[in-house]
Amino acid sequence: MKKYKEYINSEIGWIGQIPKNWDIAPIRALCYLGRGRVISNEEIANKAGEYPVYSSQTSEDGLMGRLNTYDFDGEYVTWTTDGANAGTIFYRQGRFNCTNVCGTLKAKAGKVFPRYLPYVLNLGTKCYVRYDINPKLMNNEMAGIRIPLPTVEEQKDISRYIDRKTAQIDDLIAKKERMIELLKEERIAVINQAVTKGLNPKVEMKDFCIEWLGKVPKHWEVKKLKYVSDKVQTGITPPSERTDYYDGGNIDWYTPGDFQESIQLKNSFRKINRLAIEEGVARMFPSHSVLLIGIGATLGKVGIIESPSSSNQQINAIIFSDKFNPFFGVYYLQAIANTVISLSNTSTLAILNQTQTKDILALVPPLEEQGKIAKYIQSVELKHSEIVNKEQKQIDLLKEYRTALIFEAVTGKIDVRNNG
């Protein structure tokens, strides 16, 4: 990549050297600073319209809803002023609204090209976020941020170059992310097919007259979970003020936050010690117990523990009998998660108690067949995870390259006018 002929030190750590003919300027000299206003969900509900409302604290690039009026019109840069996302930059165009957690920048004519701003600011703002109370990057901090400043014409060249290159990178990333999604969908389909239909496509099927189940292999049985398990127990939370139950803990104590995509549960975020078990303020479950979240937004999610572990009261532990393979059990419960959710008491907060858990209908193939099905699913999962991990690493590398490319362009480490 071609570079500029001469460089000077910008004296700003995150920028480093810049081309000799570039300037450094503060945002206050380049933009008009503003801020959004308080916009409630009620206002959005009562005045629904076509103009977006951005909060920068939500998903979808900060889109919160839409109103029938607008406060801003044109090209702007907005940023999150406080909270966990403080300093996150967005490029806005057209007519829109912002809430009071958004600062706004309107480029001064002839001073800076609007499209150049988000590229350079997304690199630098995190260096200026205050952490004295909560993360904050208010208007006065934003006003003082100094950025590399080539001529406006060169800013346009840089912006077009980055637009073109990042579009190519983003397209590659999107394709790889779609591949990962397809692999996850295929994995779910494989599990559902295997635990409800078996591995033999020619096996004789039977209808047990259970609407959500459909036809299953004729030689399988259908039993309530309580008849294939030795015990169903709910976890316990030791008193949080008793630090002696947690100090030096090496026993995994699971909460819903520990459940991820993998069914294997290991290395919980928080741990307890033997004293909590001995004094009965926590409950130990044997290895290969299946943990089922029984309350809240992730109700129905399951995992299996590798070693004796504990959990909080939001989780039901299913200890299967020696006539039922726990790995088949966890895959089966994962496959029927939506049905499990429908069994919960949803009058207020969705809850699946021990009794409801015990009454879940379980498909029961012969034990040997359960093992074969579990091993087949595990082999498919291993193959899928290898591909997913490979694709994810490539996505991470592409994102790193994207960031590096933007940095090199907006700080003049490369001369984009001579790099195609």
PDB file of C-alpha atoms in Angstrom, residues 163-414:
ATOM      1  CA  ASP A 163     -17.261   2.786   1.870  1.00  0.00           C
ATOM      2  CA  ARG A 164     -16.187   0.595  -1.030  1.00  0.00           C
ATOM      3  CA  LYS A 165     -13.752  -1.582   0.884  1.00  0.00           C
ATOM      4  CA  THR A 166     -15.934  -2.053   3.963  1.00  0.00           C
ATOM      5  CA  ALA A 167     -18.922  -2.943   1.768  1.00  0.00           C
ATOM      6  CA  GLN A 168     -16.842  -5.779   0.293  1.00  0.00           C
ATOM      7  CA  ILE A 169     -15.732  -6.917   3.743  1.00  0.00           C
ATOM      8  CA  ASP A 170     -19.245  -6.663   5.184  1.00  0.00           C
ATOM      9  CA  ASP A 171     -20.591  -8.731   2.299  1.00  0.00           C
ATOM     10  CA  LEU A 172     -18.090 -11.491   3.084  1.00  0.00           C
ATOM     11  CA  ILE A 173     -18.954 -11.325   6.772  1.00  0.00           C
ATOM     12  CA  ALA A 174     -22.687 -11.506   6.019  1.00  0.00           C
ATOM     13  CA  LYS A 175     -22.185 -14.604   3.861  1.00  0.00           C
ATOM     14  CA  LYS A 176     -20.195 -16.346   6.583  1.00  0.00           C
ATOM     15  CA  GLU A 177     -22.732 -15.373   9.254  1.00  0.00           C
ATOM     16  CA  ARG A 178     -25.509 -16.751   7.068  1.00  0.00           C
ATOM     17  CA  MET A 179     -23.556 -20.013   6.700  1.00  0.00           C
ATOM     18  CA  ILE A 180     -23.288 -20.240  10.487  1.00  0.00           C
ATOM     19  CA  GLU A 181     -27.036 -19.659  10.826  1.00  0.00           C
ATOM     20  CA  LEU A 182     -27.764 -22.385   8.263  1.00  0.00           C
ATOM     21  CA  LEU A 183     -25.499 -24.794  10.139  1.00  0.00           C
ATOM     22  CA  LYS A 184     -27.338 -24.017  13.391  1.00  0.00           C
ATOM     23  CA  GLU A 185     -30.681 -24.593  11.690  1.00  0.00           C
ATOM     24  CA  GLU A 186     -29.392 -27.887  10.268  1.00  0.00           C
ATOM     25  CA  ARG A 187     -28.177 -28.917  13.733  1.00  0.00           C
ATOM     26  CA  ILE A 188     -31.622 -28.250  15.225  1.00  0.00           C
ATOM     27  CA  ALA A 189     -33.283 -30.221  12.441  1.00  0.00           C
ATOM     28  CA  VAL A 190     -30.914 -33.163  12.973  1.00  0.00           C
ATOM     29  CA  ILE A 191     -31.605 -33.218  16.717  1.00  0.00           C
ATOM     30  CA  ASN A 192     -35.380 -32.959  16.249  1.00  0.00           C
ATOM     31  CA  GLN A 193     -35.420 -35.740  13.687  1.00  0.00           C
ATOM     32  CA  ALA A 194     -33.163 -38.066  15.678  1.00  0.00           C
ATOM     33  CA  VAL A 195     -34.892 -37.757  19.073  1.00  0.00           C
ATOM     34  CA  THR A 196     -38.448 -37.986  17.719  1.00  0.00           C
ATOM     35  CA  LYS A 197     -38.091 -40.315  14.712  1.00  0.00           C
ATOM     36  CA  GLY A 198     -34.900 -42.273  15.401  1.00  0.00           C
ATOM     37  CA  LEU A 199     -32.074 -43.103  12.990  1.00  0.00           C
ATOM     38  CA  ASN A 200     -33.771 -45.764  10.875  1.00  0.00           C
ATOM     39  CA  PRO A 201     -35.861 -44.128   8.114  1.00  0.00           C
ATOM     40  CA  LYS A 202     -37.601 -47.470   7.389  1.00  0.00           C
ATOM     41  CA  VAL A 203     -38.800 -48.124  10.952  1.00  0.00           C
ATOM     42  CA  GLU A 204     -42.548 -48.666  11.426  1.00  0.00           C
ATOM     43  CA  MET A 205     -44.198 -45.587  12.959  1.00  0.00           C
ATOM     44  CA  LYS A 206     -47.121 -45.196  15.323  1.00  0.00           C
ATOM     45  CA  ASP A 207     -49.379 -42.276  16.245  1.00  0.00           C
ATOM     46  CA  PHE A 208     -49.674 -41.849  20.023  1.00  0.00           C
ATOM     47  CA  CYS A 209     -52.400 -39.211  19.472  1.00  0.00           C
ATOM     48  CA  ILE A 210     -50.246 -36.447  20.950  1.00  0.00           C
ATOM     49  CA  GLU A 211     -50.710 -33.469  18.651  1.00  0.00           C
ATOM     50  CA  TRP A 212     -47.285 -31.850  19.010  1.00  0.00           C
ATOM     51  CA  LEU A 213     -45.466 -35.172  18.804  1.00  0.00           C
ATOM     52  CA  GLY A 214     -46.789 -36.681  15.588  1.00  0.00           C
ATOM     53  CA  LYS A 215     -45.827 -40.229  14.614  1.00  0.00           C
ATOM     54  CA  VAL A 216     -42.896 -41.913  16.386  1.00  0.00           C
ATOM     55  CA  PRO A 217     -41.271 -45.339  16.042  1.00  0.00           C
ATOM     56  CA  LYS A 218     -43.761 -48.027  16.997  1.00  0.00           C
ATOM     57  CA  HIS A 219     -41.404 -49.796  19.414  1.00  0.00           C
ATOM     58  CA  TRP A 220     -40.785 -46.620  21.454  1.00  0.00           C
ATOM     59  CA  GLU A 221     -42.735 -45.759  24.584  1.00  0.00           C
ATOM     60  CA  VAL A 222     -44.133 -42.476  25.860  1.00  0.00           C
ATOM     61  CA  LYS A 223     -43.834 -41.845  29.592  1.00  0.00           C
ATOM     62  CA  LYS A 224     -43.962 -38.885  31.898  1.00  0.00           C
ATOM     63  CA  LEU A 225     -40.548 -37.594  32.906  1.00  0.00           C
ATOM     64  CA  LYS A 226     -41.086 -38.660  36.518  1.00  0.00           C
ATOM     65  CA  TYR A 227     -41.155 -42.290  35.415  1.00  0.00           C
ATOM     66  CA  VAL A 228     -37.746 -42.164  33.718  1.00  0.00           C
ATOM     67  CA  SER A 229     -35.985 -40.094  36.387  1.00  0.00           C
ATOM     68  CA  ASP A 230     -34.884 -40.860  39.901  1.00  0.00           C
ATOM     69  CA  LYS A 231     -35.409 -37.327  41.096  1.00  0.00           C
ATOM     70  CA  VAL A 232     -36.365 -33.799  40.017  1.00  0.00           C
ATOM     71  CA  GLN A 233     -35.034 -31.094  42.306  1.00  0.00           C
ATOM     72  CA  THR A 234     -34.895 -27.316  42.320  1.00  0.00           C
ATOM     73  CA  GLY A 235     -31.698 -25.463  43.126  1.00  0.00           C
ATOM     74  CA  ILE A 236     -31.159 -23.105  46.045  1.00  0.00           C
ATOM     75  CA  THR A 237     -29.372 -19.767  46.429  1.00  0.00           C
ATOM     76  CA  PRO A 238     -27.197 -19.518  49.553  1.00  0.00           C
ATOM     77  CA  PRO A 239     -27.705 -16.208  51.439  1.00  0.00           C
ATOM     78  CA  SER A 240     -25.658 -13.620  49.543  1.00  0.00           C
ATOM     79  CA  GLU A 241     -24.589 -11.895  52.767  1.00  0.00           C
ATOM     80  CA  ARG A 242     -22.885 -15.086  53.932  1.00  0.00           C
ATOM     81  CA  THR A 243     -19.618 -14.723  52.076  1.00  0.00           C
ATOM     82  CA  ASP A 244     -18.307 -17.815  53.870  1.00  0.00           C
ATOM     83  CA  TYR A 245     -20.536 -19.887  51.557  1.00  0.00           C
ATOM     84  CA  TYR A 246     -18.746 -18.474  48.507  1.00  0.00           C
ATOM     85  CA  ASP A 247     -15.159 -17.782  49.641  1.00  0.00           C
ATOM     86  CA  GLY A 248     -12.692 -20.132  47.985  1.00  0.00           C
ATOM     87  CA  GLY A 249     -15.532 -21.968  46.295  1.00  0.00           C
ATOM     88  CA  ASN A 250     -14.720 -24.650  43.711  1.00  0.00           C
ATOM     89  CA  ILE A 251     -18.205 -26.111  43.220  1.00  0.00           C
ATOM     90  CA  ASP A 252     -19.990 -24.923  40.092  1.00  0.00           C
ATOM     91  CA  TRP A 253     -23.210 -23.061  40.990  1.00  0.00           C
ATOM     92  CA  TYR A 254     -25.231 -22.430  37.864  1.00  0.00           C
ATOM     93  CA  THR A 255     -27.682 -19.653  37.071  1.00  0.00           C
ATOM     94  CA  PRO A 256     -29.585 -19.038  33.788  1.00  0.00           C
ATOM     95  CA  GLY A 257     -26.785 -16.681  32.727  1.00  0.00           C
ATOM     96  CA  ASP A 258     -24.405 -19.643  32.484  1.00  0.00           C
ATOM     97  CA  PHE A 259     -26.464 -21.350  29.763  1.00  0.00           C
ATOM     98  CA  GLN A 260     -25.047 -20.783  26.292  1.00  0.00           C
ATOM     99  CA  GLU A 261     -25.567 -22.501  22.925  1.00  0.00           C
ATOM    100  CA  SER A 262     -23.674 -25.633  23.938  1.00  0.00           C
ATOM    101  CA  ILE A 263     -25.585 -28.143  26.052  1.00  0.00           C
ATOM    102  CA  GLN A 264     -22.417 -28.842  28.029  1.00  0.00           C
ATOM    103  CA  LEU A 265     -22.417 -26.857  31.266  1.00  0.00           C
ATOM    104  CA  LYS A 266     -19.027 -26.281  32.853  1.00  0.00           C
ATOM    105  CA  ASN A 267     -17.170 -23.583  34.771  1.00  0.00           C
ATOM    106  CA  SER A 268     -20.038 -21.504  36.144  1.00  0.00           C
ATOM    107  CA  PHE A 269     -19.510 -17.772  36.586  1.00  0.00           C
ATOM    108  CA  ARG A 270     -20.034 -18.027  40.344  1.00  0.00           C
ATOM    109  CA  LYS A 271     -18.993 -20.858  42.643  1.00  0.00           C
ATOM    110  CA  ILE A 272     -19.812 -22.026  46.146  1.00  0.00           C
ATOM    111  CA  ASN A 273     -17.855 -24.079  48.665  1.00  0.00           C
ATOM    112  CA  ARG A 274     -18.504 -27.306  50.562  1.00  0.00           C
ATOM    113  CA  LEU A 275     -19.870 -25.439  53.623  1.00  0.00           C
ATOM    114  CA  ALA A 276     -22.936 -24.302  51.652  1.00  0.00           C
ATOM    115  CA  ILE A 277     -23.725 -27.924  50.786  1.00  0.00           C
ATOM    116  CA  GLU A 278     -23.084 -29.225  54.304  1.00  0.00           C
ATOM    117  CA  GLU A 279     -25.348 -26.613  55.900  1.00  0.00           C
ATOM    118  CA  GLY A 280     -28.160 -27.286  53.424  1.00  0.00           C
ATOM    119  CA  VAL A 281     -28.275 -23.811  51.857  1.00  0.00           C
ATOM    120  CA  ALA A 282     -27.314 -25.278  48.483  1.00  0.00           C
ATOM    121  CA  ARG A 283     -28.067 -28.569  46.792  1.00  0.00           C
ATOM    122  CA  MET A 284     -25.565 -30.798  44.998  1.00  0.00           C
ATOM    123  CA  PHE A 285     -26.609 -32.592  41.822  1.00  0.00           C
ATOM    124  CA  PRO A 286     -24.690 -35.621  40.488  1.00  0.00           C
ATOM    125  CA  SER A 287     -22.727 -35.536  37.247  1.00  0.00           C
ATOM    126  CA  HIS A 288     -24.809 -35.917  34.082  1.00  0.00           C
ATOM    127  CA  SER A 289     -27.828 -34.298  35.701  1.00  0.00           C
ATOM    128  CA  VAL A 290     -29.831 -32.290  33.180  1.00  0.00           C
ATOM    129  CA  LEU A 291     -30.517 -28.713  34.262  1.00  0.00           C
ATOM    130  CA  LEU A 292     -33.684 -27.063  32.961  1.00  0.00           C
ATOM    131  CA  ILE A 293     -34.383 -23.351  33.394  1.00  0.00           C
ATOM    132  CA  GLY A 294     -37.844 -23.105  34.911  1.00  0.00           C
ATOM    133  CA  ILE A 295     -38.506 -19.370  35.043  1.00  0.00           C
ATOM    134  CA  GLY A 296     -38.099 -16.185  33.046  1.00  0.00           C
ATOM    135  CA  ALA A 297     -37.125 -15.295  29.499  1.00  0.00           C
ATOM    136  CA  THR A 298     -34.920 -18.366  28.975  1.00  0.00           C
ATOM    137  CA  LEU A 299     -37.403 -20.871  30.402  1.00  0.00           C
ATOM    138  CA  GLY A 300     -37.014 -24.231  28.686  1.00  0.00           C
ATOM    139  CA  LYS A 301     -33.306 -23.914  28.007  1.00  0.00           C
ATOM    140  CA  VAL A 302     -31.341 -27.004  29.028  1.00  0.00           C
ATOM    141  CA  GLY A 303     -27.819 -28.146  29.730  1.00  0.00           C
ATOM    142  CA  ILE A 304     -26.016 -31.151  31.172  1.00  0.00           C
ATOM    143  CA  ILE A 305     -23.372 -30.963  33.885  1.00  0.00           C
ATOM    144  CA  GLU A 306     -20.060 -32.787  33.562  1.00  0.00           C
ATOM    145  CA  SER A 307     -19.308 -32.969  37.278  1.00  0.00           C
ATOM    146  CA  PRO A 308     -21.304 -32.739  40.533  1.00  0.00           C
ATOM    147  CA  SER A 309     -22.662 -29.192  40.671  1.00  0.00           C
ATOM    148  CA  SER A 310     -25.271 -26.901  42.174  1.00  0.00           C
ATOM    149  CA  SER A 311     -27.685 -24.254  40.898  1.00  0.00           C
ATOM    150  CA  ASN A 312     -29.985 -21.458  41.961  1.00  0.00           C
ATOM    151  CA  GLN A 313     -33.734 -21.757  42.453  1.00  0.00           C
ATOM    152  CA  GLN A 314     -34.537 -20.786  38.855  1.00  0.00           C
ATOM    153  CA  ILE A 315     -33.318 -24.171  37.674  1.00  0.00           C
ATOM    154  CA  ASN A 316     -34.797 -27.660  37.959  1.00  0.00           C
ATOM    155  CA  ALA A 317     -32.326 -30.542  37.970  1.00  0.00           C
ATOM    156  CA  ILE A 318     -33.451 -33.829  36.402  1.00  0.00           C
ATOM    157  CA  ILE A 319     -31.527 -36.867  37.601  1.00  0.00           C
ATOM    158  CA  PHE A 320     -32.428 -39.591  35.113  1.00  0.00           C
ATOM    159  CA  SER A 321     -32.634 -43.243  36.108  1.00  0.00           C
ATOM    160  CA  ASP A 322     -30.091 -45.768  34.867  1.00  0.00           C
ATOM    161  CA  LYS A 323     -32.696 -46.874  32.299  1.00  0.00           C
ATOM    162  CA  PHE A 324     -32.628 -43.519  30.533  1.00  0.00           C
ATOM    163  CA  ASN A 325     -29.598 -41.976  28.807  1.00  0.00           C
ATOM    164  CA  PRO A 326     -29.134 -38.404  30.120  1.00  0.00           C
ATOM    165  CA  PHE A 327     -27.579 -37.225  26.833  1.00  0.00           C
ATOM    166  CA  PHE A 328     -30.591 -38.475  24.906  1.00  0.00           C
ATOM    167  CA  GLY A 329     -32.698 -36.741  27.557  1.00  0.00           C
ATOM    168  CA  VAL A 330     -31.016 -33.352  27.217  1.00  0.00           C
ATOM    169  CA  TYR A 331     -31.237 -33.449  23.418  1.00  0.00           C
ATOM    170  CA  TYR A 332     -34.889 -34.461  23.595  1.00  0.00           C
ATOM    171  CA  LEU A 333     -35.740 -31.624  26.007  1.00  0.00           C
ATOM    172  CA  GLN A 334     -33.843 -29.195  23.808  1.00  0.00           C
ATOM    173  CA  ALA A 335     -35.892 -30.351  20.800  1.00  0.00           C
ATOM    174  CA  ILE A 336     -39.240 -29.843  22.561  1.00  0.00           C
ATOM    175  CA  ALA A 337     -38.323 -26.521  24.233  1.00  0.00           C
ATOM    176  CA  ASN A 338     -41.393 -24.747  22.813  1.00  0.00           C
ATOM    177  CA  THR A 339     -43.666 -27.445  24.192  1.00  0.00           C
ATOM    178  CA  VAL A 340     -41.968 -27.183  27.588  1.00  0.00           C
ATOM    179  CA  ILE A 341     -42.588 -23.427  27.597  1.00  0.00           C
ATOM    180  CA  SER A 342     -46.288 -23.985  26.801  1.00  0.00           C
ATOM    181  CA  LEU A 343     -46.606 -26.181  29.910  1.00  0.00           C
ATOM    182  CA  SER A 344     -45.530 -23.381  32.252  1.00  0.00           C
ATOM    183  CA  ASN A 345     -47.791 -21.184  34.331  1.00  0.00           C
ATOM    184  CA  THR A 346     -47.812 -17.879  32.430  1.00  0.00           C
ATOM    185  CA  SER A 347     -50.520 -16.019  34.343  1.00  0.00           C
ATOM    186  CA  THR A 348     -47.852 -13.608  35.598  1.00  0.00           C
ATOM    187  CA  LEU A 349     -44.233 -14.668  35.221  1.00  0.00           C
ATOM    188  CA  ALA A 350     -43.642 -17.868  33.251  1.00  0.00           C
ATOM    189  CA  ILE A 351     -42.768 -20.613  35.746  1.00  0.00           C
ATOM    190  CA  LEU A 352     -42.242 -24.346  35.323  1.00  0.00           C
ATOM    191  CA  ASN A 353     -42.265 -25.952  38.765  1.00  0.00           C
ATOM    192  CA  GLN A 354     -41.139 -29.429  39.806  1.00  0.00           C
ATOM    193  CA  THR A 355     -44.579 -30.974  39.319  1.00  0.00           C
ATOM    194  CA  GLN A 356     -44.937 -29.566  35.810  1.00  0.00           C
ATOM    195  CA  THR A 357     -41.412 -30.711  34.983  1.00  0.00           C
ATOM    196  CA  LYS A 358     -42.182 -34.240  36.150  1.00  0.00           C
ATOM    197  CA  ASP A 359     -45.283 -34.308  33.930  1.00  0.00           C
ATOM    198  CA  ILE A 360     -43.395 -33.534  30.703  1.00  0.00           C
ATOM    199  CA  LEU A 361     -43.955 -36.389  28.261  1.00  0.00           C
ATOM    200  CA  ALA A 362     -40.750 -38.194  27.307  1.00  0.00           C
ATOM    201  CA  LEU A 363     -40.117 -40.435  24.341  1.00  0.00           C
ATOM    202  CA  VAL A 364     -38.434 -43.632  25.515  1.00  0.00           C
ATOM    203  CA  PRO A 365     -36.581 -45.719  22.925  1.00  0.00           C
ATOM    204  CA  PRO A 366     -34.738 -48.828  24.132  1.00  0.00           C
ATOM    205  CA  LEU A 367     -31.689 -47.807  26.183  1.00  0.00           C
ATOM    206  CA  GLU A 368     -29.176 -49.019  23.617  1.00  0.00           C
ATOM    207  CA  GLU A 369     -30.945 -47.028  20.896  1.00  0.00           C
ATOM    208  CA  GLN A 370     -30.929 -43.934  23.102  1.00  0.00           C
ATOM    209  CA  GLY A 371     -27.147 -44.201  23.318  1.00  0.00           C
ATOM    210  CA  LYS A 372     -26.760 -44.564  19.555  1.00  0.00           C
ATOM    211  CA  ILE A 373     -28.960 -41.531  18.921  1.00  0.00           C
ATOM    212  CA  ALA A 374     -27.012 -39.439  21.449  1.00  0.00           C
ATOM    213  CA  LYS A 375     -23.666 -40.447  19.905  1.00  0.00           C
ATOM    214  CA  TYR A 376     -24.947 -39.671  16.401  1.00  0.00           C
ATOM    215  CA  ILE A 377     -26.055 -36.192  17.474  1.00  0.00           C
ATOM    216  CA  GLN A 378     -22.725 -35.603  19.212  1.00  0.00           C
ATOM    217  CA  SER A 379     -20.828 -36.561  16.045  1.00  0.00           C
ATOM    218  CA  VAL A 380     -22.949 -34.147  13.988  1.00  0.00           C
ATOM    219  CA  GLU A 381     -22.435 -31.410  16.581  1.00  0.00           C
ATOM    220  CA  LEU A 382     -18.670 -31.947  16.533  1.00  0.00           C
ATOM    221  CA  LYS A 383     -18.559 -31.624  12.755  1.00  0.00           C
ATOM    222  CA  HIS A 384     -20.767 -28.540  12.823  1.00  0.00           C
ATOM    223  CA  SER A 385     -18.830 -26.871  15.618  1.00  0.00           C
ATOM    224  CA  GLU A 386     -15.550 -27.335  13.737  1.00  0.00           C
ATOM    225  CA  ILE A 387     -17.002 -25.585  10.697  1.00  0.00           C
ATOM    226  CA  VAL A 388     -18.666 -22.874  12.791  1.00  0.00           C
ATOM    227  CA  ASN A 389     -15.449 -22.188  14.717  1.00  0.00           C
ATOM    228  CA  LYS A 390     -13.487 -21.936  11.467  1.00  0.00           C
ATOM    229  CA  GLU A 391     -16.042 -19.515   9.978  1.00  0.00           C
ATOM    230  CA  GLN A 392     -16.175 -17.474  13.179  1.00  0.00           C
ATOM    231  CA  LYS A 393     -12.392 -17.092  13.246  1.00  0.00           C
ATOM    232  CA  GLN A 394     -12.505 -15.825   9.663  1.00  0.00           C
ATOM    233  CA  ILE A 395     -15.263 -13.377  10.625  1.00  0.00           C
ATOM    234  CA  ASP A 396     -13.160 -12.109  13.534  1.00  0.00           C
ATOM    235  CA  LEU A 397     -10.151 -11.662  11.239  1.00  0.00           C
ATOM    236  CA  LEU A 398     -12.269  -9.792   8.689  1.00  0.00           C
ATOM    237  CA  LYS A 399     -13.563  -7.467  11.406  1.00  0.00           C
ATOM    238  CA  GLU A 400     -10.018  -6.822  12.608  1.00  0.00           C
ATOM    239  CA  TYR A 401      -8.945  -6.107   9.041  1.00  0.00           C
ATOM    240  CA  ARG A 402     -11.916  -3.755   8.601  1.00  0.00           C
ATOM    241  CA  THR A 403     -10.932  -1.769  11.705  1.00  0.00           C
ATOM    242  CA  ALA A 404      -7.266  -1.671  10.659  1.00  0.00           C
ATOM    243  CA  LEU A 405      -8.160  -0.521   7.165  1.00  0.00           C
ATOM    244  CA  ILE A 406     -10.322   2.344   8.504  1.00  0.00           C
ATOM    245  CA  PHE A 407      -7.594   3.378  10.946  1.00  0.00           C
ATOM    246  CA  GLU A 408      -4.896   3.429   8.289  1.00  0.00           C
ATOM    247  CA  ALA A 409      -7.094   5.445   5.920  1.00  0.00           C
ATOM    248  CA  VAL A 410      -8.332   8.142   8.337  1.00  0.00           C
ATOM    249  CA  THR A 411      -4.929   8.636   9.965  1.00  0.00           C
ATOM    250  CA  GLY A 412      -3.072   8.775   6.663  1.00  0.00           C
ATOM    251  CA  LYS A 413      -0.995   5.632   7.150  1.00  0.00           C
ATOM    252  CA  ILE A 414      -1.927   4.827   3.540  1.00  0.00           C
TER     253      ILE A 414
END
